[in-house]
Coordinates of C-alpha atoms and ligand atoms in Angstrom, one line a residue:
M195 CA 0.0 0.0 0.0
P196 CA 0.9 3.5 -0.1
S197 CA 3.6 4.7 2.1
L198 CA 5.1 7.8 3.3
N199 CA 8.3 6.2 2.7
E200 CA 11.0 7.9 0.9
K201 CA 12.2 4.6 0.1
G202 CA 10.6 1.3 -0.4
G203 CA 7.2 0.2 0.4
Q204 CA 4.5 2.1 -0.9
G205 CA 7.2 4.4 -1.7
V206 CA 6.2 7.9 -2.0
L207 CA 9.5 8.7 -3.5
P208 CA 11.0 7.4 -6.7
T209 CA 13.6 4.7 -6.5
T210 CA 16.5 7.0 -6.9
V211 CA 15.3 9.2 -4.1
E212 CA 14.7 6.3 -1.9
T213 CA 18.0 5.0 -2.7
A214 CA 19.8 8.0 -1.8
L215 CA 17.8 8.7 1.3
A216 CA 18.0 5.4 3.0
A217 CA 19.3 1.9 2.9
R218 CA 17.3 0.0 5.4
P219 CA 13.7 -1.3 5.3
K220 CA 11.4 1.5 5.7
P221 CA 10.1 2.2 9.1
F222 CA 6.4 1.6 9.3
W223 CA 5.5 5.2 9.7
R224 CA 6.5 5.5 6.1
S225 CA 4.5 2.5 5.1
R226 CA 1.3 2.3 3.1
K227 CA -0.5 0.7 5.9
F228 CA 0.4 3.4 8.2
L229 CA -1.2 5.8 5.8
V230 CA -4.2 3.8 5.5
L231 CA -4.7 4.0 9.1
L232 CA -4.1 7.7 9.1
G233 CA -7.2 8.1 7.1
L234 CA -9.1 6.3 9.8
Y235 CA -7.3 8.0 12.6
V236 CA -8.3 11.3 11.2
C237 CA -11.8 10.6 12.3
V238 CA -10.9 9.5 15.7
H239 CA -8.5 12.1 16.6
L240 CA -10.9 14.9 15.7
G241 CA -13.2 13.8 18.4
H242 CA -10.7 14.1 21.2
E243 CA -9.8 17.6 20.3
A244 CA -13.2 19.1 20.0
R245 CA -14.9 20.4 23.1
E246 CA -18.5 19.5 23.6
N247 CA -20.9 22.3 23.9
S248 CA -24.5 23.0 23.2
Y249 CA -24.5 24.3 19.7
L250 CA -27.2 23.0 17.5
Y251 CA -27.0 23.2 13.9
N252 CA -29.7 22.5 11.4
S253 CA -28.3 21.7 8.1
G254 CA -30.3 22.4 5.0
E255 CA -29.2 20.0 2.3
A256 CA -27.4 16.7 2.8
A257 CA -23.7 16.7 2.5
C258 CA -22.0 13.4 1.7
P259 CA -24.9 11.6 0.0
Q260 CA -24.6 7.9 0.4
A261 CA -25.0 5.3 -2.3
D262 CA -27.5 2.6 -1.8
V263 CA -26.4 -0.9 -1.1
L264 CA -25.6 -2.4 -4.5
T265 CA -26.0 -6.1 -5.1
P266 CA -25.7 -7.8 -8.5
T267 CA -29.0 -8.4 -10.3
K268 CA -28.0 -9.9 -13.7
N269 CA -25.3 -11.8 -11.8
A270 CA -27.4 -12.4 -8.7
D271 CA -27.3 -16.2 -8.9
V272 CA -23.5 -16.4 -9.1
W273 CA -23.2 -13.8 -6.4
T274 CA -25.4 -15.7 -4.0
A275 CA -23.7 -19.0 -4.9
L276 CA -20.3 -17.6 -4.3
N277 CA -21.2 -16.0 -1.1
D278 CA -22.5 -19.3 0.2
K279 CA -19.3 -21.0 -0.9
I280 CA -17.1 -18.3 0.7
G281 CA -18.9 -19.1 4.0
T282 CA -18.0 -22.8 4.0
P283 CA -15.2 -24.4 6.1
A284 CA -13.8 -25.9 2.8
F285 CA -13.4 -22.5 1.2
K286 CA -11.8 -21.1 4.4
T287 CA -9.2 -23.9 4.1
S288 CA -8.5 -23.0 0.5
A289 CA -8.2 -19.3 1.3
V290 CA -5.8 -20.0 4.1
D291 CA -3.7 -22.3 1.8
W292 CA -3.7 -19.7 -1.0
L293 CA -2.5 -16.8 1.2
S294 CA -0.2 -18.8 3.4
G295 CA 1.5 -20.4 0.4
A296 CA 2.1 -17.0 -1.1
V297 CA 3.6 -15.7 2.1
R298 CA 6.0 -18.7 2.1
V299 CA 7.6 -17.4 -1.1
P300 CA 9.7 -14.4 -0.1
T301 CA 9.5 -11.6 -2.6
E302 CA 11.5 -8.8 -1.1
S303 CA 12.3 -5.6 -3.0
Y304 CA 15.1 -3.3 -2.0
D305 CA 16.1 0.2 -2.6
N306 CA 18.8 0.8 -5.2
M307 CA 18.1 -2.3 -7.2
D308 CA 19.6 -2.5 -10.7
P309 CA 17.4 -3.3 -13.7
V310 CA 15.8 -6.7 -14.2
G311 CA 18.3 -8.9 -15.9
T312 CA 21.2 -7.2 -14.1
D313 CA 20.3 -7.5 -10.5
P314 CA 20.0 -11.1 -9.5
R315 CA 17.7 -10.3 -6.5
W316 CA 14.8 -9.9 -8.9
E317 CA 15.0 -13.6 -9.6
A318 CA 13.1 -14.2 -6.3
F319 CA 10.0 -13.4 -8.3
A320 CA 10.3 -16.5 -10.6
P321 CA 9.4 -19.0 -7.8
F322 CA 6.5 -16.7 -6.9
H323 CA 5.1 -16.9 -10.4
D324 CA 5.5 -20.7 -10.3
Y325 CA 3.5 -20.7 -7.1
L326 CA 0.7 -18.7 -8.7
L327 CA 0.7 -21.0 -11.7
G328 CA 0.2 -24.0 -9.4
A329 CA -2.2 -22.4 -7.0
F330 CA -4.6 -20.9 -9.6
P331 CA -4.8 -23.3 -12.5
L332 CA -8.1 -22.0 -13.9
V333 CA -6.8 -18.4 -13.9
H334 CA -3.8 -19.6 -15.9
T335 CA -5.8 -21.5 -18.5
S336 CA -8.6 -18.9 -18.9
L337 CA -6.9 -15.6 -18.7
K338 CA -4.2 -14.2 -21.0
L339 CA -1.0 -13.6 -19.1
T340 CA 1.7 -11.2 -20.3
K341 CA 4.9 -10.7 -18.4
V342 CA 6.0 -7.1 -18.6
N343 CA 9.6 -6.3 -17.8
T344 CA 10.0 -10.0 -16.9
Y345 CA 8.2 -10.0 -13.6
G346 CA 5.3 -7.6 -14.0
L347 CA 2.1 -9.6 -14.3
Y348 CA -0.6 -8.4 -16.6
Y349 CA -3.6 -10.7 -16.9
E350 CA -6.6 -10.1 -19.2
W351 CA -9.9 -11.8 -18.8
K352 CA -11.8 -10.9 -21.9
G353 CA -15.4 -9.9 -21.6
T354 CA -18.0 -10.6 -24.2
D355 CA -18.8 -6.9 -24.8
A356 CA -15.8 -5.1 -26.2
S357 CA -17.6 -1.8 -26.0
L358 CA -17.3 -1.7 -22.2
K359 CA -14.2 -0.2 -20.7
P360 CA -12.4 -2.8 -18.6
L361 CA -12.1 -2.9 -14.8
L362 CA -8.5 -2.7 -13.6
L363 CA -7.5 -4.5 -10.4
A364 CA -4.0 -3.8 -9.1
A365 CA -1.8 -5.2 -6.4
H366 CA 1.9 -5.7 -5.8
Q367 CA 3.9 -8.9 -5.5
D368 CA 6.8 -7.6 -3.5
V369 CA 7.1 -7.2 0.2
V370 CA 9.2 -5.1 2.5
P371 CA 12.4 -6.9 3.5
V372 CA 12.6 -8.5 6.9
D373 CA 15.3 -6.9 8.9
P374 CA 17.6 -9.9 9.7
S375 CA 18.3 -8.5 13.1
T376 CA 14.6 -8.7 14.0
V377 CA 13.9 -12.3 12.9
D378 CA 14.0 -13.6 16.5
Q379 CA 11.3 -11.1 17.5
W380 CA 8.8 -12.8 15.2
T381 CA 6.4 -15.1 17.1
H382 CA 6.2 -17.2 13.9
P383 CA 9.0 -17.0 11.4
P384 CA 8.4 -14.3 8.8
Y385 CA 8.1 -16.6 5.8
S386 CA 6.2 -19.4 7.6
G387 CA 2.7 -18.4 6.6
Y388 CA 1.7 -20.0 9.8
F389 CA -2.0 -20.2 10.5
D390 CA -3.1 -20.4 14.1
G391 CA -6.8 -20.9 13.4
E392 CA -7.5 -17.2 13.3
R393 CA -4.5 -15.4 11.8
I394 CA -2.1 -16.0 8.9
W395 CA 1.3 -14.8 10.0
G396 CA 4.2 -13.5 7.9
R397 CA 5.6 -10.8 5.8
G398 CA 3.2 -9.8 3.1
S399 CA 0.2 -11.6 4.7
M400 CA -1.4 -8.1 4.7
D401 CA 0.7 -5.9 2.5
D402 CA -0.1 -6.7 -0.2
K403 CA -0.3 -10.4 -0.8
S404 CA -3.8 -10.2 0.7
G405 CA -4.8 -8.0 -2.2
L406 CA -3.1 -10.0 -4.9
I407 CA -4.1 -13.4 -3.6
G408 CA -7.6 -12.0 -2.7
I409 CA -8.0 -11.0 -6.4
L410 CA -6.7 -14.3 -7.8
S411 CA -8.7 -16.4 -5.3
T412 CA -11.9 -14.5 -6.4
I413 CA -11.2 -15.1 -10.1
E414 CA -10.3 -18.7 -9.6
T415 CA -13.6 -19.1 -7.8
L416 CA -15.6 -17.2 -10.4
L417 CA -14.1 -19.5 -13.1
E418 CA -15.0 -22.6 -11.1
A419 CA -18.6 -21.3 -11.1
E420 CA -18.2 -20.9 -14.9
F421 CA -18.8 -17.2 -14.8
Q422 CA -18.1 -15.5 -18.1
P423 CA -17.5 -11.7 -17.8
T424 CA -19.3 -9.2 -20.0
R425 CA -16.8 -6.4 -19.1
T426 CA -13.2 -7.2 -19.6
I427 CA -11.2 -7.5 -16.3
V428 CA -7.5 -6.6 -16.3
L429 CA -5.1 -7.4 -13.5
S430 CA -1.8 -5.5 -13.0
F431 CA 0.7 -6.8 -10.4
G432 CA 3.9 -4.8 -10.0
F433 CA 6.9 -6.1 -8.2
D434 CA 8.7 -3.1 -6.6
E435 CA 5.9 -1.0 -5.0
E436 CA 7.8 -1.1 -1.8
S437 CA 10.8 0.6 -3.5
A438 CA 8.9 3.1 -5.6
G439 CA 7.5 1.0 -8.4
F440 CA 9.5 2.1 -11.5
H441 CA 10.5 -1.4 -12.6
G442 CA 7.1 -3.0 -12.0
A443 CA 4.1 -0.7 -12.1
G444 CA 6.1 1.8 -14.1
A445 CA 6.6 -0.6 -16.9
L446 CA 3.1 -2.1 -16.6
G447 CA 1.5 1.4 -16.7
E448 CA 3.3 2.2 -20.0
Y449 CA 2.3 -1.2 -21.4
L450 CA -1.3 -0.9 -20.5
L451 CA -1.4 2.6 -21.9
G452 CA -0.2 1.2 -25.2
V453 CA -2.9 -1.6 -25.2
Y454 CA -5.9 0.3 -23.8
G455 CA -5.1 3.9 -24.5
E456 CA -5.6 7.0 -22.3
N457 CA -8.7 6.8 -20.2
G458 CA -9.0 3.2 -21.4
F459 CA -10.4 1.8 -18.1
A460 CA -13.7 2.2 -16.4
M461 CA -12.1 2.3 -12.9
I462 CA -9.0 1.2 -11.1
V463 CA -8.9 -0.4 -7.7
D464 CA -5.5 -0.8 -6.0
E465 CA -4.4 -1.5 -2.4
G466 CA -5.4 1.0 0.1
S467 CA -7.7 1.7 3.0
G468 CA -10.4 -0.3 4.6
F469 CA -13.1 0.4 7.2
T470 CA -13.2 0.7 11.0
K471 CA -15.5 2.0 13.7
Q472 CA -15.2 5.6 14.6
Y473 CA -17.7 8.0 16.2
G474 CA -20.0 5.1 16.9
S475 CA -20.3 4.4 13.1
I476 CA -18.5 2.1 10.7
I477 CA -16.6 4.3 8.3
A478 CA -15.0 3.0 5.1
T479 CA -12.4 5.4 3.6
P480 CA -11.5 4.8 0.0
G481 CA -8.4 6.8 -1.0
I482 CA -9.3 9.3 -3.8
A483 CA -6.0 11.2 -3.9
E484 CA -2.4 11.2 -3.1
K485 CA -0.1 14.0 -2.1
G486 CA 2.9 14.9 -4.3
F487 CA 6.5 15.3 -3.1
I488 CA 9.7 16.9 -3.9
N489 CA 13.2 16.8 -2.2
V490 CA 14.7 20.2 -2.3
L491 CA 18.5 20.2 -2.1
V492 CA 19.8 23.3 -0.4
E493 CA 23.5 23.9 -1.2
V494 CA 25.8 26.6 0.2
T495 CA 29.3 27.1 -1.0
A496 CA 31.8 29.5 0.4
A497 CA 35.6 30.1 0.3
G498 CA 37.7 27.4 1.9
G499 CA 40.8 28.0 3.9
H500 CA 42.4 27.4 7.3
S501 CA 40.1 27.4 10.2
S502 CA 42.5 29.5 12.3
I503 CA 41.5 32.6 10.3
P504 CA 37.7 32.1 9.9
P505 CA 35.1 34.4 8.5
A506 CA 32.1 35.2 10.6
H507 CA 30.0 32.5 8.9
T508 CA 31.1 29.3 7.3
S509 CA 29.0 27.5 4.7
I510 CA 27.8 25.3 7.5
G511 CA 26.8 28.2 9.7
I512 CA 25.0 29.8 6.8
L513 CA 23.2 26.6 5.9
S514 CA 22.2 26.3 9.6
A515 CA 20.6 29.7 9.5
L516 CA 18.7 28.8 6.4
L517 CA 17.4 25.6 7.9
V518 CA 16.3 27.4 11.1
H519 CA 14.5 29.8 8.8
Y520 CA 12.7 26.9 7.1
E521 CA 11.5 25.5 10.4
K522 CA 10.3 28.9 11.6
H523 CA 8.2 29.2 8.4
P524 CA 6.2 26.0 7.8
H525 CA 3.6 26.0 5.1
K526 CA 0.4 27.4 6.4
V527 CA -2.3 24.8 6.7
E528 CA -5.6 26.2 5.4
I529 CA -8.3 23.7 4.5
T530 CA -10.2 24.4 1.4
R531 CA -13.5 22.8 0.2
D532 CA -11.7 21.1 -2.7
E533 CA -9.6 19.0 -0.3
P534 CA -10.4 15.3 0.0
I535 CA -10.0 15.6 3.8
Y536 CA -12.7 18.2 3.7
S537 CA -15.1 15.6 2.1
T538 CA -14.0 13.1 4.8
L539 CA -15.0 15.6 7.5
Q540 CA -18.3 16.4 5.8
C541 CA -19.1 12.7 5.8
V542 CA -18.2 12.3 9.4
A543 CA -20.3 15.4 10.4
E544 CA -23.2 14.3 8.4
H545 CA -23.3 10.6 9.2
G546 CA -21.2 9.9 12.3
N547 CA -23.4 8.8 15.2
D548 CA -21.2 10.2 17.9
V549 CA -19.6 13.4 16.7
P550 CA -19.1 16.1 19.3
S551 CA -21.7 18.7 18.5
V552 CA -19.3 21.7 18.3
L553 CA -17.2 19.8 15.7
R554 CA -20.3 18.7 13.8
H555 CA -21.6 22.3 13.8
T556 CA -18.3 23.8 12.6
I557 CA -17.8 21.3 9.8
K558 CA -21.4 21.7 8.5
K559 CA -21.4 25.4 8.8
S560 CA -18.1 25.6 6.9
A561 CA -19.9 24.5 3.8
S562 CA -21.4 28.0 3.5
S563 CA -19.4 30.1 6.0
N564 CA -15.8 31.1 5.5
K565 CA -15.6 32.0 9.1
A566 CA -16.5 28.5 10.1
L567 CA -14.0 27.2 7.5
R568 CA -11.3 29.2 9.2
R569 CA -12.3 27.8 12.5
L570 CA -12.0 24.3 11.0
S571 CA -8.5 25.2 9.8
S572 CA -7.4 26.3 13.2
F573 CA -8.8 23.1 14.5
I574 CA -6.8 21.1 11.9
Q575 CA -3.7 23.1 12.6
K576 CA -3.6 21.7 16.1
D577 CA -3.7 18.1 14.9
L578 CA -0.4 16.9 13.4
V579 CA -1.9 14.0 11.5
L580 CA -4.7 16.0 10.0
S581 CA -2.6 19.0 9.2
S582 CA 0.0 16.8 7.5
L583 CA -2.7 15.3 5.3
V584 CA -4.1 18.7 4.4
G585 CA -1.1 20.9 4.0
T586 CA 2.2 20.8 2.2
T587 CA 4.7 19.5 4.8
Q588 CA 8.4 20.0 5.1
A589 CA 11.0 17.9 6.9
I590 CA 14.7 18.4 6.8
T591 CA 15.9 14.9 6.4
R592 CA 19.6 15.0 5.5
I593 CA 22.6 17.2 6.0
E594 CA 26.2 17.1 5.1
G595 CA 29.2 19.4 5.0
G596 CA 32.8 19.7 6.0
V597 CA 35.6 17.2 5.7
K598 CA 38.3 18.2 8.2
S599 CA 38.3 19.7 11.7
N600 CA 40.7 22.5 10.7
A601 CA 39.5 23.2 7.2
L602 CA 36.7 25.7 6.4
P603 CA 34.0 23.8 4.6
E604 CA 33.7 24.8 1.0
R605 CA 30.3 23.2 0.7
A606 CA 27.4 22.3 2.9
S607 CA 24.0 20.9 1.9
A608 CA 20.7 19.6 3.2
L609 CA 17.6 17.9 1.9
V610 CA 14.2 19.3 2.6
N611 CA 11.5 16.7 1.9
H612 CA 8.1 18.2 1.1
R613 CA 4.8 16.3 0.7
I614 CA 2.8 18.5 -1.5
A615 CA -0.9 19.3 -0.7
V616 CA -3.4 17.9 -3.1
V617 CA -4.6 21.4 -4.0
S618 CA -1.0 22.6 -4.6
S619 CA 1.7 21.7 -7.1
L620 CA 5.4 21.2 -7.7
D621 CA 5.7 24.7 -9.1
E622 CA 4.0 26.3 -6.2
T623 CA 6.2 24.4 -3.8
K624 CA 9.4 25.4 -5.7
Q625 CA 8.2 29.0 -5.7
S626 CA 7.6 29.1 -2.0
N627 CA 11.1 27.6 -1.3
T628 CA 12.7 30.1 -3.6
E629 CA 11.0 33.1 -1.9
L630 CA 11.6 31.8 1.6
L631 CA 15.4 32.0 1.3
E632 CA 15.7 35.1 -0.8
R633 CA 16.2 37.6 2.1
L634 CA 18.9 35.4 3.8
G635 CA 20.7 34.7 0.6
H636 CA 21.0 38.5 0.2
K637 CA 22.0 39.0 3.8
F638 CA 24.8 36.4 3.5
N639 CA 25.9 37.9 0.2
L640 CA 25.4 34.8 -1.8
T641 CA 24.7 34.3 -5.5
Y642 CA 21.3 32.7 -5.4
T643 CA 20.1 30.2 -8.0
A644 CA 16.9 28.3 -7.5
F645 CA 15.7 25.5 -9.8
G646 CA 17.8 26.7 -12.7
Q647 CA 16.9 30.4 -12.4
Q648 CA 19.2 33.0 -11.1
V649 CA 17.4 34.9 -8.3
S650 CA 20.1 37.3 -7.1
A651 CA 21.3 40.2 -9.3
E652 CA 23.3 39.1 -12.2
G653 CA 27.0 39.6 -11.9
A654 CA 26.9 41.1 -8.3
P655 CA 30.0 40.4 -6.3
A656 CA 29.3 37.7 -3.7
S657 CA 31.1 35.7 -1.0
G658 CA 29.5 32.4 -2.0
T659 CA 26.6 30.7 -3.6
L660 CA 23.2 29.4 -2.6
T661 CA 21.6 26.9 -4.9
L662 CA 18.2 25.1 -4.7
S663 CA 17.5 22.2 -6.9
D664 CA 15.2 19.1 -7.2
A665 CA 17.3 16.3 -5.7
F666 CA 17.1 13.1 -7.7
D667 CA 14.3 13.2 -10.2
G668 CA 12.2 16.2 -9.7
G669 CA 9.5 14.8 -7.5
L670 CA 5.9 14.0 -8.2
E671 CA 2.8 16.2 -8.6
P672 CA -0.2 15.5 -6.4
A673 CA -2.4 12.8 -7.9
P674 CA -5.5 13.9 -9.7
V675 CA -8.5 13.8 -7.4
T676 CA -11.0 11.0 -8.2
P677 CA -14.5 12.3 -8.8
T678 CA -16.9 11.4 -6.0
G679 CA -20.1 13.3 -6.7
K680 CA -23.5 11.9 -7.3
D681 CA -22.7 11.6 -11.0
A682 CA -19.5 9.8 -10.5
A683 CA -20.8 6.3 -11.4
P684 CA -17.6 4.4 -10.4
Y685 CA -17.5 6.0 -7.0
Q686 CA -21.1 5.2 -6.5
L687 CA -20.6 1.7 -7.6
L688 CA -17.6 1.2 -5.2
S689 CA -19.6 2.7 -2.3
G690 CA -22.6 0.4 -3.0
T691 CA -20.2 -2.5 -3.3
I692 CA -18.6 -1.8 0.1
K693 CA -22.0 -1.6 1.7
A694 CA -23.2 -4.8 0.1
T695 CA -20.0 -6.7 1.0
Y696 CA -20.2 -5.5 4.6
N697 CA -23.8 -6.6 4.9
V698 CA -23.5 -10.0 3.2
H699 CA -20.4 -10.9 5.2
R700 CA -22.4 -10.4 8.4
A701 CA -25.8 -11.6 7.0
I702 CA -27.4 -8.3 7.8
Q703 CA -29.8 -6.1 5.8
D704 CA -29.2 -2.8 7.4
V705 CA -28.8 -0.3 4.6
D706 CA -27.0 2.2 6.7
S707 CA -24.4 -0.1 8.2
V708 CA -21.4 1.6 6.7
I709 CA -20.6 5.2 5.9
V710 CA -18.4 5.6 2.9
A711 CA -16.3 8.7 3.1
P712 CA -13.8 9.6 0.4
S713 CA -10.4 10.1 2.0
M714 CA -6.7 10.0 1.3
M715 CA -3.3 8.8 2.5
S716 CA -0.2 10.8 2.5
G717 CA 1.9 8.2 0.7
N718 CA 1.8 6.8 -2.8
T719 CA 0.7 3.5 -4.3
D720 CA 1.5 1.9 -7.7
T721 CA -1.4 4.0 -9.0
R722 CA 1.0 6.9 -9.5
F723 CA 1.8 5.1 -12.8
Y724 CA -1.8 4.7 -13.8
W725 CA -3.1 8.3 -13.8
K726 CA -3.5 8.3 -17.6
L727 CA -5.5 5.0 -17.6
S728 CA -8.5 6.4 -15.8
P729 CA -9.7 9.3 -13.7
H730 CA -11.5 6.9 -11.5
I731 CA -8.7 5.5 -9.2
F732 CA -9.4 4.1 -5.8
R733 CA -7.0 2.9 -3.2
Y734 CA -9.2 0.6 -1.2
N735 CA -9.2 -3.1 -0.4
H736 CA -11.8 -3.5 2.4
H737 CA -9.5 -4.5 5.2
N738 CA -11.3 -4.7 8.5
A739 CA -9.1 -2.4 10.6
A740 CA -11.5 -2.9 13.5
I741 CA -10.4 -6.5 14.3
A742 CA -6.6 -6.1 14.5
D743 CA -5.4 -5.9 18.1
S744 CA -3.6 -2.8 17.1
P745 CA -4.6 -1.1 13.9
L746 CA -0.9 -0.9 13.0
A747 CA -0.1 -4.4 13.8
G748 CA 2.9 -5.8 12.0
I749 CA 2.7 -3.7 8.9
H750 CA 6.3 -3.2 7.6
T751 CA 7.6 -4.4 10.9
V752 CA 7.7 -7.7 12.9
N753 CA 4.7 -10.0 13.3
E754 CA 2.7 -8.9 10.3
F755 CA -0.5 -11.0 10.1
H756 CA -3.9 -11.1 8.5
N757 CA -7.0 -12.2 10.1
I758 CA -8.7 -14.9 8.1
D759 CA -12.2 -13.5 8.6
S760 CA -11.0 -10.2 7.2
F761 CA -9.3 -12.0 4.3
L762 CA -12.6 -13.8 3.5
E763 CA -14.4 -10.5 3.6
Q764 CA -11.9 -9.1 1.2
I765 CA -12.6 -12.0 -1.2
R766 CA -16.3 -11.1 -1.0
F767 CA -15.4 -7.5 -1.7
F768 CA -13.6 -8.4 -4.9
T769 CA -16.4 -10.8 -5.9
T770 CA -19.1 -8.2 -5.4
L771 CA -17.0 -5.5 -7.1
I772 CA -16.3 -7.7 -10.2
L773 CA -20.0 -8.7 -10.5
N774 CA -21.3 -5.2 -10.0
A775 CA -18.9 -3.6 -12.4
D776 CA -19.7 -6.4 -14.9
E777 CA -23.3 -5.4 -15.1
A778 CA -23.0 -1.7 -14.7
T779 CA -24.5 0.2 -17.6
S780 CA -23.7 3.7 -16.3
F781 CA -20.1 3.7 -17.4
Ligands
LIG953 C1 30.0 40.4 -1.1 O1 31.1 39.6 -1.4 C2 32.0 40.2 -2.3 C3 33.2 39.2 -2.5 O2 33.8 38.9 -1.3 C4 32.5 41.6 -1.9 O3 33.3 42.2 -2.8 C5 31.3 42.4 -1.6 O4 31.6 43.7 -1.1 C6 30.3 41.8 -0.6 N1 29.1 42.5 -0.5 C7 28.6 42.8 0.6 C8 27.3 43.6 0.6 O5 29.0 42.4 1.7

């Protein structure tokens, strides 16, 4: 899943960046799963901060309209039959075998890997392909498999109606490496796939072999039931999502673009968030956006020389002043109504059973009142997680300079890592960096160049230089925001599918059992390579975050596990999604 990580995992940052920034498995706070949970946490955390009081607010029109439960009609028989089957002990055994077998084949991806064919570590994926071939025989006889860049898996299950745009289901084959020094902290060995009757243990059991195996298990089962799709289904499984995705999804995205063209897919569903209980309500939070990022390299050069006759400021001293200036001037976090998190908040206010009344009032009122919107901003500013999701962030992550205790440093540099707000852009971020340092550049008498443009006066004498540049590869724009309005048929279909899945898994009829709230994560998934394929991209795989002991259990760290009940519900989700999309006529 998406991660905040600068390096592997659901790498937010490209490989080169990740490479340069770090050389160990990414900590879980940079992981996709962590981000998933951020979305959910957003809801919880809000409640703690709001003070209860007696405001009452009567809203006029409904915010956050909810789709109806959507169950297949044309495909009703196969849906019912499959749901019955998924509920049997025999199917549970198959599901355990499928997932635990996949966990037993390690597929670690690392930062700094050389291209496929050069770096032997990629060869770990060949046994995984062999495993899939053996585990899913019907998939491999009925779907067309194309291997892209050797290990990228692209399956096509041709539908009978070529006029319908295909559904694209994505997942990734690779896992975060297990840190060898932590192996003895695992209750069950990380590649055991051990099943204790409730949980399947091991690296990848959740992230993201549950997604990949969930999809293939669903299709194998549909094939067994002799289902023939009307709408073509395409599967795209990258193999280096945990280290930025260039070799896997990067190549697959290009390939699919060549085959299906721009906007060639009806919708895309990749790994992402799930649902959990917040505010007395079950809230599902499909990711509809991703922040961008850029690593700004700040470099100062100054004359060298012997440290016994120093100037007032060395390059290191000047750089330090610049970095202090950065931290004194964080980007201001102001929520706008275009922000995905704003939609999340609207949904919580409209449908959450237990939202503190002052918070509910402020959120609702902000739809029409700028004053209330500012109050909401100041509320968000006090919450680190929320404000990080809403605003452009900055973090000084690396610094270097100097080579010798008695030599004046000729060069000093630092990296400032920004995660760019969905409503902002790379250009805006570069511009604000440039303006931020202008006064100090002048004060320290430096020739100032930012992103290739000279900022200080041409030819003026100077005692050194200040240069800002994109480190590595220039960063990534924020993702386009997936439409979620009443007319956005794919979002409505996904919402109705989530509700139907939740209900059928629990054998309940209650239409209002789940609130679907569009949300976002601060990291990136493989979908960063799929933007051109469809505007309807969702990062969601229906994990039940409510049943893990800790919502962050094991993701990207020791003791990763997946609960079998949640995995079975995931299979119901993919089943319902495929059947609903198959008969949808609105897109
Ligand atoms: C800037 O540095 C140059 C070169 O050392 C020097 O000639 C010039 O006077 C300095 N300007 C200021 C304003 O200190």
